[in-house]
């Protein structure tokens, strides 16, 4: 069992930055694939980016060059650094983790609200 707790959301003006954190507890963090999803009102949940144990990362096109995922295995924490934020980035951001298989089928955090004002 893996428990995930997100933090770091809030209200920021367009062009600003936020860093989200997701602390994991449970089994070996370094073996986990970690991802960030978001869901805006009236829209489907989408994968923002992910980080795998081998170091590979991926990002959805709309955040490439602006968002960065990093992980600190010693702290069992994954981060999402969000720069140059846009109003369309407003959403609830969720952290997800999985040892195998799709992230959507793994463990989820409770979510943290990110609101970007224009």
Short mmCIF file of C-alpha atoms in Angstrom, two decimals:
data_model
loop_
_atom_site.label_atom_id
_atom_site.label_comp_id
_atom_site.label_asym_id
_atom_site.label_seq_id
_atom_site.Cartn_x
_atom_site.Cartn_y
_atom_site.Cartn_z
CA UNK A 1 0.00 0.00 0.00
CA UNK A 2 1.26 3.48 -0.88
CA UNK A 3 -0.10 6.67 0.61
CA UNK A 4 0.39 9.96 -1.20
CA UNK A 5 0.04 13.45 0.22
CA UNK A 6 0.23 16.48 -2.06
CA UNK A 7 1.02 20.01 -1.01
CA UNK A 8 2.02 23.30 -2.55
CA UNK A 9 -1.07 24.38 -4.43
CA UNK A 10 -2.48 27.86 -4.26
CA UNK A 11 -3.36 31.01 -6.11
CA UNK A 12 -0.81 32.63 -8.40
CA UNK A 13 -0.89 35.25 -11.12
CA UNK A 14 -0.29 34.34 -14.71
CA UNK A 15 3.42 34.09 -15.40
CA UNK A 16 4.16 33.03 -11.86
CA UNK A 17 5.49 29.78 -10.46
CA UNK A 18 4.45 27.11 -8.00
CA UNK A 19 6.06 23.92 -6.82
CA UNK A 20 3.90 20.98 -5.89
CA UNK A 21 5.17 18.21 -3.65
CA UNK A 22 3.95 14.67 -3.25
CA UNK A 23 5.23 12.67 -0.30
CA UNK A 24 4.88 8.91 -0.53
CA UNK A 25 4.84 6.35 2.24
CA UNK A 26 4.87 2.62 2.03
CA UNK A 27 7.21 0.43 0.06
CA UNK A 28 10.33 1.32 -1.90
CA UNK A 29 9.82 4.76 -3.37
CA UNK A 30 12.67 4.45 -5.85
CA UNK A 31 10.84 1.63 -7.63
CA UNK A 32 7.69 3.64 -8.13
CA UNK A 33 6.60 5.32 -11.30
CA UNK A 34 5.25 8.71 -10.23
CA UNK A 35 2.96 11.00 -12.13
CA UNK A 36 1.03 14.22 -11.92
CA UNK A 37 -2.48 14.50 -13.30
CA UNK A 38 -4.83 17.45 -13.36
CA UNK A 39 -8.52 17.97 -13.78
CA UNK A 40 -10.07 21.29 -14.61
CA UNK A 41 -13.78 22.00 -14.11
CA UNK A 42 -15.82 20.38 -16.84
CA UNK A 43 -12.82 18.65 -18.35
CA UNK A 44 -11.44 15.16 -18.23
CA UNK A 45 -8.47 14.31 -16.09
CA UNK A 46 -5.22 14.48 -18.01
CA UNK A 47 -1.70 13.29 -17.40
CA UNK A 48 0.61 16.26 -16.96
CA UNK A 49 3.85 14.38 -16.63
CA UNK A 50 5.49 11.31 -15.19
CA UNK A 51 8.80 10.07 -13.85
CA UNK A 52 9.99 6.49 -13.92
CA UNK A 53 12.50 4.77 -11.67
CA UNK A 54 15.08 4.61 -14.45
CA UNK A 55 15.09 8.41 -14.76
CA UNK A 56 12.89 8.78 -17.79
CA UNK A 57 10.32 11.57 -17.74
CA UNK A 58 7.53 12.64 -20.02
CA UNK A 59 5.27 15.67 -20.27
CA UNK A 60 2.11 16.50 -22.06
CA UNK A 61 2.69 18.96 -24.90
CA UNK A 62 0.94 21.88 -23.23
CA UNK A 63 3.41 21.99 -20.34
CA UNK A 64 6.67 21.10 -22.06
CA UNK A 65 9.33 23.68 -21.34
CA UNK A 66 7.33 25.10 -18.42
CA UNK A 67 6.87 22.20 -15.99
CA UNK A 68 9.54 19.94 -14.56
CA UNK A 69 9.17 16.74 -12.56
CA UNK A 70 11.91 15.78 -10.15
CA UNK A 71 12.16 13.23 -7.41
CA UNK A 72 14.10 12.92 -4.18
CA UNK A 73 14.29 9.23 -3.39
CA UNK A 74 15.82 9.92 0.01
CA UNK A 75 12.73 11.92 0.96
CA UNK A 76 10.30 9.70 -0.94
CA UNK A 77 8.98 12.82 -2.59
CA UNK A 78 8.25 13.86 -6.13
CA UNK A 79 7.97 17.48 -7.17
CA UNK A 80 6.26 19.35 -9.96
CA UNK A 81 7.89 22.69 -10.65
CA UNK A 82 5.49 24.85 -12.62
CA UNK A 83 6.79 27.99 -14.26
CA UNK A 84 5.22 30.52 -16.60
CA UNK A 85 1.79 29.50 -15.38
CA UNK A 86 -1.24 30.25 -17.48
CA UNK A 87 -4.92 30.55 -16.53
CA UNK A 88 -5.54 27.33 -18.45
CA UNK A 89 -3.30 25.53 -15.95
CA UNK A 90 -5.98 26.07 -13.32
CA UNK A 91 -7.06 22.65 -12.05
CA UNK A 92 -6.90 20.22 -9.20
CA UNK A 93 -3.54 18.48 -9.44
CA UNK A 94 -3.24 14.87 -8.33
CA UNK A 95 -0.21 12.78 -7.64
CA UNK A 96 -0.29 9.12 -8.67
CA UNK A 97 2.07 6.21 -8.19
CA UNK A 98 2.38 2.67 -9.44
CA UNK A 99 4.88 -0.14 -9.19
CA UNK A 100 3.71 -1.57 -12.48
CA UNK A 101 1.06 -0.98 -15.08
CA UNK A 102 -0.68 2.29 -15.87
CA UNK A 103 -0.49 5.09 -13.33
CA UNK A 104 -4.24 5.55 -13.48
CA UNK A 105 -4.61 2.09 -11.94
CA UNK A 106 -2.22 2.82 -9.09
CA UNK A 107 -2.34 4.90 -5.94
CA UNK A 108 -3.70 8.44 -5.73
CA UNK A 109 -3.33 11.45 -3.53
CA UNK A 110 -6.16 13.69 -2.44
CA UNK A 111 -5.33 16.49 -4.86
CA UNK A 112 -4.30 20.09 -4.47
CA UNK A 113 -5.91 23.12 -6.08
CA UNK A 114 -3.90 25.33 -8.39
CA UNK A 115 -5.54 28.55 -9.52
CA UNK A 116 -3.87 30.89 -11.99
CA UNK A 117 -5.40 34.34 -12.30
CA UNK A 118 -5.12 36.43 -15.45
#
